[in-house]
Short mmCIF file of C-alpha atoms in Angstrom, two decimals:
data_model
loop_
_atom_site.label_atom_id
_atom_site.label_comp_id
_atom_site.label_asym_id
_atom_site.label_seq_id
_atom_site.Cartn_x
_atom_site.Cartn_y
_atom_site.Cartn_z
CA UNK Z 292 0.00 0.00 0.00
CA UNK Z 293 1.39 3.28 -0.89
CA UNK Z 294 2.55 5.61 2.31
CA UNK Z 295 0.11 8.41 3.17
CA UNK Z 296 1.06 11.59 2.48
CA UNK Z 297 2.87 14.28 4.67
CA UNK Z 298 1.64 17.69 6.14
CA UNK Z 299 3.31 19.26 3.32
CA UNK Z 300 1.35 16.67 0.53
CA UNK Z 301 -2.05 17.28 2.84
CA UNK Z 302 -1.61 20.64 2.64
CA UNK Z 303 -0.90 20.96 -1.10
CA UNK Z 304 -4.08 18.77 -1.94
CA UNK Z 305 -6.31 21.31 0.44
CA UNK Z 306 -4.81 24.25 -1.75
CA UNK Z 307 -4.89 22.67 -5.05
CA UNK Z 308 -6.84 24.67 -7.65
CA UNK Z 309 -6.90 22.11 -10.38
CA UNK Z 310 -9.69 19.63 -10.67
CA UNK Z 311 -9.15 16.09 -9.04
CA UNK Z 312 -7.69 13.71 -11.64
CA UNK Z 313 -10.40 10.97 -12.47
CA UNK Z 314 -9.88 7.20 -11.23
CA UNK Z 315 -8.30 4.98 -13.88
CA UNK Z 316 -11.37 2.80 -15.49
CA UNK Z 317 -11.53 -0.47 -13.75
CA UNK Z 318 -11.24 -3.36 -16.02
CA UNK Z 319 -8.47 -5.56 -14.49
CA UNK Z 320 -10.91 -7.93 -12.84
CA UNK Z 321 -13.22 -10.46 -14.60
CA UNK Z 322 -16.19 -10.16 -12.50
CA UNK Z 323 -17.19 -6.55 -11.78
CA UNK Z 324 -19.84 -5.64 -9.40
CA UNK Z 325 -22.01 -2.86 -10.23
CA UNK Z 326 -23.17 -0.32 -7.61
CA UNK Z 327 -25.19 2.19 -7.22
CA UNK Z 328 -25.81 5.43 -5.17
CA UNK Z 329 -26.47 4.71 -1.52
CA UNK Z 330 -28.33 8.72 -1.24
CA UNK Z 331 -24.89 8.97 1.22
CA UNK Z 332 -26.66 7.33 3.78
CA UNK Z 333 -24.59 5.85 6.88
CA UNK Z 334 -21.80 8.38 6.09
CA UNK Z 335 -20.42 11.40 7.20
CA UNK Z 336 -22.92 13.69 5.18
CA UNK Z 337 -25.35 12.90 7.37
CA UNK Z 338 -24.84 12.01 10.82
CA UNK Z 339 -26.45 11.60 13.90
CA UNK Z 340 -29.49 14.03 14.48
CA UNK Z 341 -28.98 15.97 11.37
CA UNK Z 342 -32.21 17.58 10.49
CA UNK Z 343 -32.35 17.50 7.11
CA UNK Z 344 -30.77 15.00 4.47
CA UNK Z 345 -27.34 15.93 2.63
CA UNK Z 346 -26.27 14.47 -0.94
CA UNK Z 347 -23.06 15.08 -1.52
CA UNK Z 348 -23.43 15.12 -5.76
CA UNK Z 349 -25.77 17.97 -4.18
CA UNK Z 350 -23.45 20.05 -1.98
CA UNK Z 351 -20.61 19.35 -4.82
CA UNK Z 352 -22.26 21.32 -8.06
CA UNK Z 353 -20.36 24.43 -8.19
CA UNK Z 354 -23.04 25.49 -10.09
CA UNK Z 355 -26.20 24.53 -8.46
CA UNK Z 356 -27.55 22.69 -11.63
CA UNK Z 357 -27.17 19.78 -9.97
CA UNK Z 358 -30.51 19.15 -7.54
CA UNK Z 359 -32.22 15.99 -6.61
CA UNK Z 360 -35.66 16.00 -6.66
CA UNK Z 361 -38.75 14.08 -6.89
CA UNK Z 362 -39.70 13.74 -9.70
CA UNK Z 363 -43.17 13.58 -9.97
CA UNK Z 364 -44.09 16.49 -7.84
CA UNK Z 365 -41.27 18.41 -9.27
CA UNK Z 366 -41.85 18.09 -12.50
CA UNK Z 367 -46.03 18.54 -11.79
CA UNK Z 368 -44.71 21.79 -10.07
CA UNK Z 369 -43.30 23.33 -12.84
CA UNK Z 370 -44.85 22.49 -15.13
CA UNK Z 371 -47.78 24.50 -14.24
CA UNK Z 372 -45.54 27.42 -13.81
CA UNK Z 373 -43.39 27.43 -16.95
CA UNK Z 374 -44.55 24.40 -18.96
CA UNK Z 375 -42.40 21.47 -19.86
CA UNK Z 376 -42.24 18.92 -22.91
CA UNK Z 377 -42.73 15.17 -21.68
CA UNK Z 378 -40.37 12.95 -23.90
CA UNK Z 379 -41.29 9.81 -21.80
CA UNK Z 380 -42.23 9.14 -18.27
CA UNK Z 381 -39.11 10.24 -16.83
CA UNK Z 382 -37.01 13.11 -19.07
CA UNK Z 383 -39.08 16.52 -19.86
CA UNK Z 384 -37.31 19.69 -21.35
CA UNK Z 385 -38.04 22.75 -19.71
CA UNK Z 386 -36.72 26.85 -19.97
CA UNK Z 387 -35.88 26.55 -15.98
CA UNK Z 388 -36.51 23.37 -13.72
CA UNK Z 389 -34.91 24.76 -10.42
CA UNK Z 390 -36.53 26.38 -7.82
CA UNK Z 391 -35.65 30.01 -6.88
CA UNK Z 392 -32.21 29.37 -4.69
CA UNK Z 393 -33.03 32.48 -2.46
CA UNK Z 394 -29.63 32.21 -0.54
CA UNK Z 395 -27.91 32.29 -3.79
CA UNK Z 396 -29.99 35.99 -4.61
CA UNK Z 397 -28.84 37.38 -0.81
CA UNK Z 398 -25.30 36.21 -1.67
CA UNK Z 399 -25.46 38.47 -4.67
CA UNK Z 400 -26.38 41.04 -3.02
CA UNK Z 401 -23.97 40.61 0.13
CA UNK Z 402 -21.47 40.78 -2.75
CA UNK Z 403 -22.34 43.70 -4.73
CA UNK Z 404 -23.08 45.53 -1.75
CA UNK Z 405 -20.02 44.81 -0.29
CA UNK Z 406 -18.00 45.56 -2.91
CA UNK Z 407 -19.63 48.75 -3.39
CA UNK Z 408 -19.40 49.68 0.20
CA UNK Z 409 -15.15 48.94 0.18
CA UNK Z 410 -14.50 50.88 -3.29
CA UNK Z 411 -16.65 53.61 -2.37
CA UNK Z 412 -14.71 53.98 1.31
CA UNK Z 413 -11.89 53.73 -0.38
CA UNK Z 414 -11.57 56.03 -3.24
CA UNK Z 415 -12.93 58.60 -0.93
CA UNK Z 416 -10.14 58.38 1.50
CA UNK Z 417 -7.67 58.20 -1.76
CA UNK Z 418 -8.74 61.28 -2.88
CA UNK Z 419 -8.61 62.82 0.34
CA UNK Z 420 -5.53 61.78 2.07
CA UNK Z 421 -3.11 60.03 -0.38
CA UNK Z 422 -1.63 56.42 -0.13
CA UNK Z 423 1.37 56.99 2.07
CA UNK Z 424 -0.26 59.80 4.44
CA UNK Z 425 -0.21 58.20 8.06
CA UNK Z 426 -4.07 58.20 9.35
CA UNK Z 427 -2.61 60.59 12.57
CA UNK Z 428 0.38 62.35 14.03
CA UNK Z 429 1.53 58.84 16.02
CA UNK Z 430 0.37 56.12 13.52
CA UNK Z 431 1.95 54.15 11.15
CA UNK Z 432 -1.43 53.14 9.75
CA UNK Z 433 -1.70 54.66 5.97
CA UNK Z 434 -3.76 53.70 2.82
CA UNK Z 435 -0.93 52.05 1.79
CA UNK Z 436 -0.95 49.82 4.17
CA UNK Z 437 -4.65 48.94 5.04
CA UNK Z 438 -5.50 48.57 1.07
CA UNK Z 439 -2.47 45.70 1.23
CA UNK Z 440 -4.09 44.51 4.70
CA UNK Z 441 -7.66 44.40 3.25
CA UNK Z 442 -6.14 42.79 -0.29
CA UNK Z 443 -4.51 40.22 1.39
CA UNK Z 444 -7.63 38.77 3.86
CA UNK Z 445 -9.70 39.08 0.33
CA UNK Z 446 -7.19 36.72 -1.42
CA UNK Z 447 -7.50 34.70 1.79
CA UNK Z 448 -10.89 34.27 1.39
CA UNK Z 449 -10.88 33.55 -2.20
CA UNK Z 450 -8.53 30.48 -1.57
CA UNK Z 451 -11.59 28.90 0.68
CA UNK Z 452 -13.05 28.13 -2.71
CA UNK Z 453 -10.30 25.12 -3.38
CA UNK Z 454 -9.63 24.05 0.21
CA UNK Z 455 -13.87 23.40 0.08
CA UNK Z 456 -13.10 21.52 -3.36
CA UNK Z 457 -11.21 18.79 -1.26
CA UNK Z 458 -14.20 18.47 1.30
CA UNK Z 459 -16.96 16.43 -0.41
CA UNK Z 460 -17.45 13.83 1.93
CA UNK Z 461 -18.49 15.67 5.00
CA UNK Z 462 -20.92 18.97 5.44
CA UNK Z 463 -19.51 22.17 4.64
CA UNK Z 464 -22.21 23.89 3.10
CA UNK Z 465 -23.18 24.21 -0.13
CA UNK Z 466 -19.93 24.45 -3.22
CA UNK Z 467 -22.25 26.87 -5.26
CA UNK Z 468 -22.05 29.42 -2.64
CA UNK Z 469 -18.21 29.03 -1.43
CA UNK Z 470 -18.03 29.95 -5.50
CA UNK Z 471 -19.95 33.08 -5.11
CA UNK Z 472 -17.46 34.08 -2.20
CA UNK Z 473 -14.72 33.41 -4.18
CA UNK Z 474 -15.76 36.05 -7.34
CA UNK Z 475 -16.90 38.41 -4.91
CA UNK Z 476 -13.95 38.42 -3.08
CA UNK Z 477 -11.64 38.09 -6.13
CA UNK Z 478 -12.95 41.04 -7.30
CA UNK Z 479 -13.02 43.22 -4.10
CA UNK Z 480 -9.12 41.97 -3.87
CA UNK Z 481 -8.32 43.24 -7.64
CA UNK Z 482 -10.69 46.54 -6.85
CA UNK Z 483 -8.62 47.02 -3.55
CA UNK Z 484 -4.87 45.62 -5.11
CA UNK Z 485 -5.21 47.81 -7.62
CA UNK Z 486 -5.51 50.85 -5.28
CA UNK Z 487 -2.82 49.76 -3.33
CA UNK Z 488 -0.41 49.85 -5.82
CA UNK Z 489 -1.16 52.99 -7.00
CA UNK Z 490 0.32 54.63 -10.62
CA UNK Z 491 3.47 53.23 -10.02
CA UNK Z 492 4.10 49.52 -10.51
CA UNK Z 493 7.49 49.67 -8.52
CA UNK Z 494 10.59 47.44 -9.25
CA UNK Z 495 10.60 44.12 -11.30
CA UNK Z 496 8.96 41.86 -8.51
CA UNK Z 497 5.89 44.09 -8.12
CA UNK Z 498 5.44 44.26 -11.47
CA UNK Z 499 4.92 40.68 -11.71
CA UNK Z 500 3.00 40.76 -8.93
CA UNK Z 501 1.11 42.79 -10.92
CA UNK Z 502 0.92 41.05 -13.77
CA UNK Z 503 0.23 37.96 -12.98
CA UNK Z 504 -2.92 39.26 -10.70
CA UNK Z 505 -3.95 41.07 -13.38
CA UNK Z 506 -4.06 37.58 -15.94
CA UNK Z 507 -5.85 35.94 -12.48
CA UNK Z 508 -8.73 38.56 -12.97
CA UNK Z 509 -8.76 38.13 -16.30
CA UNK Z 510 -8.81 34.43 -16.53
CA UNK Z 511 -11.26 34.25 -13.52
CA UNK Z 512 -13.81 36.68 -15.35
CA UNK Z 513 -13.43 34.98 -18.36
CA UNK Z 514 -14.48 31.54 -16.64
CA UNK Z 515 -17.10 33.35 -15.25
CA UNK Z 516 -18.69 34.29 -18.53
CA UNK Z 517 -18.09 31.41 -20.09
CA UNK Z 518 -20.25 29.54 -17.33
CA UNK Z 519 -22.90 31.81 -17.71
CA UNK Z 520 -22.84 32.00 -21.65
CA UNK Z 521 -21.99 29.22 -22.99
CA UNK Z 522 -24.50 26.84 -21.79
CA UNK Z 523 -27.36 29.11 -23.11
CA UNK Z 524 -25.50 28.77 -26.33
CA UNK Z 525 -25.59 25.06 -26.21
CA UNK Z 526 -28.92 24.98 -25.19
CA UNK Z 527 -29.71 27.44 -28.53
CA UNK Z 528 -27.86 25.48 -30.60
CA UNK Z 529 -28.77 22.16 -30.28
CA UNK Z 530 -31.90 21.95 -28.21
CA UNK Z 531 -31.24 18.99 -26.38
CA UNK Z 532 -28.14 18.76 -24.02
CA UNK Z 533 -26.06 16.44 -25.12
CA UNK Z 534 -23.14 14.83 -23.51
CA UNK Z 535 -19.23 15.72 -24.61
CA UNK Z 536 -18.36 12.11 -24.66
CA UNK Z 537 -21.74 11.65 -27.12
CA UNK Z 538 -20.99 13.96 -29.58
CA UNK Z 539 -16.84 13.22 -29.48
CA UNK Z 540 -17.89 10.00 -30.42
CA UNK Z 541 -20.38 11.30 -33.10
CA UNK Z 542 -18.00 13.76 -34.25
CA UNK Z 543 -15.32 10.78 -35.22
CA UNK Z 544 -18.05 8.80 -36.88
CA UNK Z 545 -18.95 11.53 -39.13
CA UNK Z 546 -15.47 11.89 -40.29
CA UNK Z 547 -14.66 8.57 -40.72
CA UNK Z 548 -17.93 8.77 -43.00
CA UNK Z 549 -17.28 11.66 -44.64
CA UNK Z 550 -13.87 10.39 -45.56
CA UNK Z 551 -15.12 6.95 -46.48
CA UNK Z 552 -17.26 8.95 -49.06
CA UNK Z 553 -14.29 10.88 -50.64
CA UNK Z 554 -12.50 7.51 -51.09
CA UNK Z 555 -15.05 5.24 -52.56
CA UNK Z 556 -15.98 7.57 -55.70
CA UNK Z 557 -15.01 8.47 -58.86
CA UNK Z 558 -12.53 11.52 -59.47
CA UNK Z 559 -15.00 13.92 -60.61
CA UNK Z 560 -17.02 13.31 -57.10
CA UNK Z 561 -13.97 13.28 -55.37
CA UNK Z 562 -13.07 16.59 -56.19
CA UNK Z 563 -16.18 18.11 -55.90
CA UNK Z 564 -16.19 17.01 -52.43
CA UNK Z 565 -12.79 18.28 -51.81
CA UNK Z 566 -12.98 21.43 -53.22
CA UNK Z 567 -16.87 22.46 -53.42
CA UNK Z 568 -18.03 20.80 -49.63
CA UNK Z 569 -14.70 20.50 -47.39
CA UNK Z 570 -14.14 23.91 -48.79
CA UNK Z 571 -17.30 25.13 -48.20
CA UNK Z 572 -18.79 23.64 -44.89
CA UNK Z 573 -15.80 23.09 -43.19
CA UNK Z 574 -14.23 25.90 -43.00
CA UNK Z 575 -13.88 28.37 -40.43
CA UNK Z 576 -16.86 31.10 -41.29
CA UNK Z 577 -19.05 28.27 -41.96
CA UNK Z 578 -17.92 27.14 -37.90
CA UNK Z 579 -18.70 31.10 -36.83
CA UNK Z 580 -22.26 30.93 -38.56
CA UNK Z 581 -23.16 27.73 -35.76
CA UNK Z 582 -22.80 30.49 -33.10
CA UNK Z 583 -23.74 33.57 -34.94
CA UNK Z 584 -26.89 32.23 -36.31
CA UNK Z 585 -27.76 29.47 -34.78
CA UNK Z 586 -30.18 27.88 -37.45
CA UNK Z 587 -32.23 24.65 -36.73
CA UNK Z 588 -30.12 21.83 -38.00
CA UNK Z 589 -32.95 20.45 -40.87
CA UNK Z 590 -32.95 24.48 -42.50
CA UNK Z 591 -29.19 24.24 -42.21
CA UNK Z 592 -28.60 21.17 -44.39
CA UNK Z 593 -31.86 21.77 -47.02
CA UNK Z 594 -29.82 25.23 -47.83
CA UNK Z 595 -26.83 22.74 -48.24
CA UNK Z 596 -28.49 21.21 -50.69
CA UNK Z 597 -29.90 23.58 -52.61
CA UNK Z 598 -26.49 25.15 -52.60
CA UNK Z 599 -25.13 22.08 -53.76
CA UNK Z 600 -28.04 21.24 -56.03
CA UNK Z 601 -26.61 22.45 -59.47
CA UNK Z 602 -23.54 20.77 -59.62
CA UNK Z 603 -25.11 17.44 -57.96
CA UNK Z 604 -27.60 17.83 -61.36
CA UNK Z 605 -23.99 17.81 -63.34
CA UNK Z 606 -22.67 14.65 -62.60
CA UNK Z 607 -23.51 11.41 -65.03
CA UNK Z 608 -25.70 8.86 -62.85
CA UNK Z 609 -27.74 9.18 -59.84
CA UNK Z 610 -25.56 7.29 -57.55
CA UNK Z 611 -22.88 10.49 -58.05
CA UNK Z 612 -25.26 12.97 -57.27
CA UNK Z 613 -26.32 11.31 -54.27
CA UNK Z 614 -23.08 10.51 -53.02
CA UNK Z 615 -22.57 14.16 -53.37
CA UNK Z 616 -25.54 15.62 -51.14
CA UNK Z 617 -24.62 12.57 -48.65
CA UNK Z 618 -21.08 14.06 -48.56
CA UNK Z 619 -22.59 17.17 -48.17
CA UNK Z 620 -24.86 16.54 -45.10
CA UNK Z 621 -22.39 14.88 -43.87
CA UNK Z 622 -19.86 17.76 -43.95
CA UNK Z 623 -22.79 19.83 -42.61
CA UNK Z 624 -23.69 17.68 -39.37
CA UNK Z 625 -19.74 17.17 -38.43
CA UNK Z 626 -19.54 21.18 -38.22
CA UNK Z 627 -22.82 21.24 -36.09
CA UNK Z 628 -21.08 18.70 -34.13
CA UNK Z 629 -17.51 20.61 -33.74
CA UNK Z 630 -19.09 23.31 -33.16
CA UNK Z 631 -20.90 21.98 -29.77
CA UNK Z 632 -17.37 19.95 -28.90
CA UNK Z 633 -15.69 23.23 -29.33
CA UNK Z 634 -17.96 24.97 -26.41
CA UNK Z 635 -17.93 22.22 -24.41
CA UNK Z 636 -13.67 22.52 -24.47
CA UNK Z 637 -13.73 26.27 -24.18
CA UNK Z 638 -15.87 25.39 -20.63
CA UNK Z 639 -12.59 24.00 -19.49
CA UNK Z 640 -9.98 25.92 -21.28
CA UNK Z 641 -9.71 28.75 -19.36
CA UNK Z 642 -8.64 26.58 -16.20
CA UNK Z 643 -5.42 25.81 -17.09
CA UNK Z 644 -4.33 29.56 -17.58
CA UNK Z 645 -6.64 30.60 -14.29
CA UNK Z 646 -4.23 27.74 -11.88
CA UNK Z 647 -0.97 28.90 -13.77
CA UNK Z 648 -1.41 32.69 -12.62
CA UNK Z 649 -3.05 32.06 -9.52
CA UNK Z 650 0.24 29.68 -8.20
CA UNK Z 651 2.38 32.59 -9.76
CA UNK Z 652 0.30 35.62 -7.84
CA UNK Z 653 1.11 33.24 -4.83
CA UNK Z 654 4.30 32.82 -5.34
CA UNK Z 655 5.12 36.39 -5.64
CA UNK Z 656 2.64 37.89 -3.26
CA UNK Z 657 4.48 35.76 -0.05
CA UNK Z 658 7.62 37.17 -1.74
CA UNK Z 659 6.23 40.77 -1.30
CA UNK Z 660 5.23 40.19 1.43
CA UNK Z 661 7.61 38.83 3.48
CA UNK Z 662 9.92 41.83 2.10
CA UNK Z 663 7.49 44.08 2.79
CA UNK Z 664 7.74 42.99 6.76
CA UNK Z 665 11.17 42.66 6.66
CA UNK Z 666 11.88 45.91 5.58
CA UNK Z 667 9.29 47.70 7.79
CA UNK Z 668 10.91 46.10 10.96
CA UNK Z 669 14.36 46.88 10.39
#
């Protein structure tokens, strides 16, 4: 069995911005024994006298999408309210199947307000009293040095977010409103940092103290808006929500067909298909028009055709000509599909560059700060 890890490995997991790594796929065993969710019963989640029942696929959805519900009253519930489309006894389609998450609204508001409140108190005193003007005669207390006090118990606060991350097992509130702490907070740090430093970025360290907060903001809004955007794209897009896996595995099928098409006819089809519908439908405006437009898939490929239609009359014998409009809906569907792989990549993409600046603000911010001290003491 391998040795548990240290303090120093316990304390790098808690920390540890990067999503967990996935089990490997079990398959060395010949007899595997399926199971099932247990509703986290007998566990930690829910212990002794707890009044109300925890799921920890629940408390774990950064997002809140995630709820479990019954579905019969559920799905009775709003459906009077917003209507839904039944597909079968148990999947319906609906604009908005959650419940109004009323903490989540007063979370919002603690945030904006608070926010607000500290940028307000702030630039006032700024614009009053300077950065390095001591608060009285005796003190040592400046802007200077409250904005870098304040700054530093925001970033605090917006590391909670990942230390939560690691506890899934046990209660510790709800993951979709540590998240909510940590933009607020983020932001009232970069509002607050930002003052701190003032118009001068200092020597070489601060300045890539600098930087590298400023690609953190960055990189943390633009997660932000691609959580709130992109889905609603999806959703436009494609109507149903389809899995990643589902339509990577869709995506290959479609060019193994489309490819299987360009090899199996004659030279005149084959360069129709190379120059007329690779050209055409898979390039890169023909991608932008999936996300620009967003046209029902059956309007999208009858165009196709029609677009298609005069040289498919061209070619000698009606097996050419539909080989041609099958190479051309085929063409058409595999962009449809890219395009919905493509969003569901750009969910994760910013991630990477998000945990890269946020170790390097780290890095560089116990640098600062530790000459900071060190400097102010002697």
């Amino acid at each position: 069995a391998p040795a548990p890890p240290g303090w120093g490995g316990r304390l790098g997991g808690l920390l540890n911005v990067a999503p967990p790594a996935p089990p490997p796929p079990v398959t060395e065993t010949e007899n595997l024994l399926a199971a099932k969710c247990n509703l986290c019963d007998n566990t930690p989640m829910n212990p002794k006298g707890a009044r109300r029942h925890k799921y920890s696929c629940e408390e774990n959805c950064p997002t809140g999408a995630l709820v479990r519900v019954n579905p019969r009253e559920y799905f009775a519930e709003a459906g009077s309210r917003i209507g839904l489309v039944y597909q079968d006894r148990t999947h319906a389609i609906g604009r908005n199947i959650h419940k109004r998450d009323t903490p989540a609204l007063l979370w919002h508001a603690l945030g904006i307000l608070t926010t607000a409140v500290i940028t307000l108190a702030f630039a006032r005193w700024l614009s009053r009293t300077g950065l390095d003007e001591t608060i009285g005669a005796s003190s040592w207390l400046t802007a200077r040095w409250l904005t870098g006090f304040v700054g530093l118990a925001a970033v605090a606060l917006v590391m909670t977010y990942p230390v939560r991350k690691q506890i899934y097992r046990r209660r510790a509130g709800p993951l979709r409103y540590w998240m909510l702490v940590h933009v607020y907070a983020g932001l009232i740090a970069g509002v607050v940092l930002l003052m701190h430093g003032g118009r001068s970025t200092g020597g070489l360290l601060t300045s890539l103290l600098m930087v590298s907060f400023d690609l953190t903001i960055l990189t943390g809004l633009l997660g932000v808006a691609c959580y709130l955007l992109l889905p609603r794209v999806m959703t436009s897009i494609e109507g149903e929500p389809l899995l990643v896996e589902d339509l990577r595995a869709r995506r290959d099928e479609l060019r193994e067909q489309l490819a299987r098409v360009g090899a199996e006819t004659d030279a005149s089809v084959r360069e129709l298909v190379a120059r007329r519908v690779r050209g055409r439908f898979l390039s890169l405006p023909f991608l932008l028009r999936q996300y620009v437009r967003r046209e029902d898939l059956k309007t999208l490929l009858a165009e196709a055709r029609e677009e298609l239609e005069a040289e498919a009359a061209a070619l000698p014998g009606t097996q050419s000509r539909r080989t041609l409009l099958e190479a051309v809906e085929t063409a058409v569907t595999l962009r449809r599909v890219e395009s919905l792989v493509y969003l569901h990549q750009l969910l994760k993409l910013w991630l990477a560059p998000h945990v890269v600046a946020t170790s390097l603000m780290l890095a560089l911010m116990v640098v600062h700060v530790v000459q900071v001290v060190f400097f102010a003491v002697r």
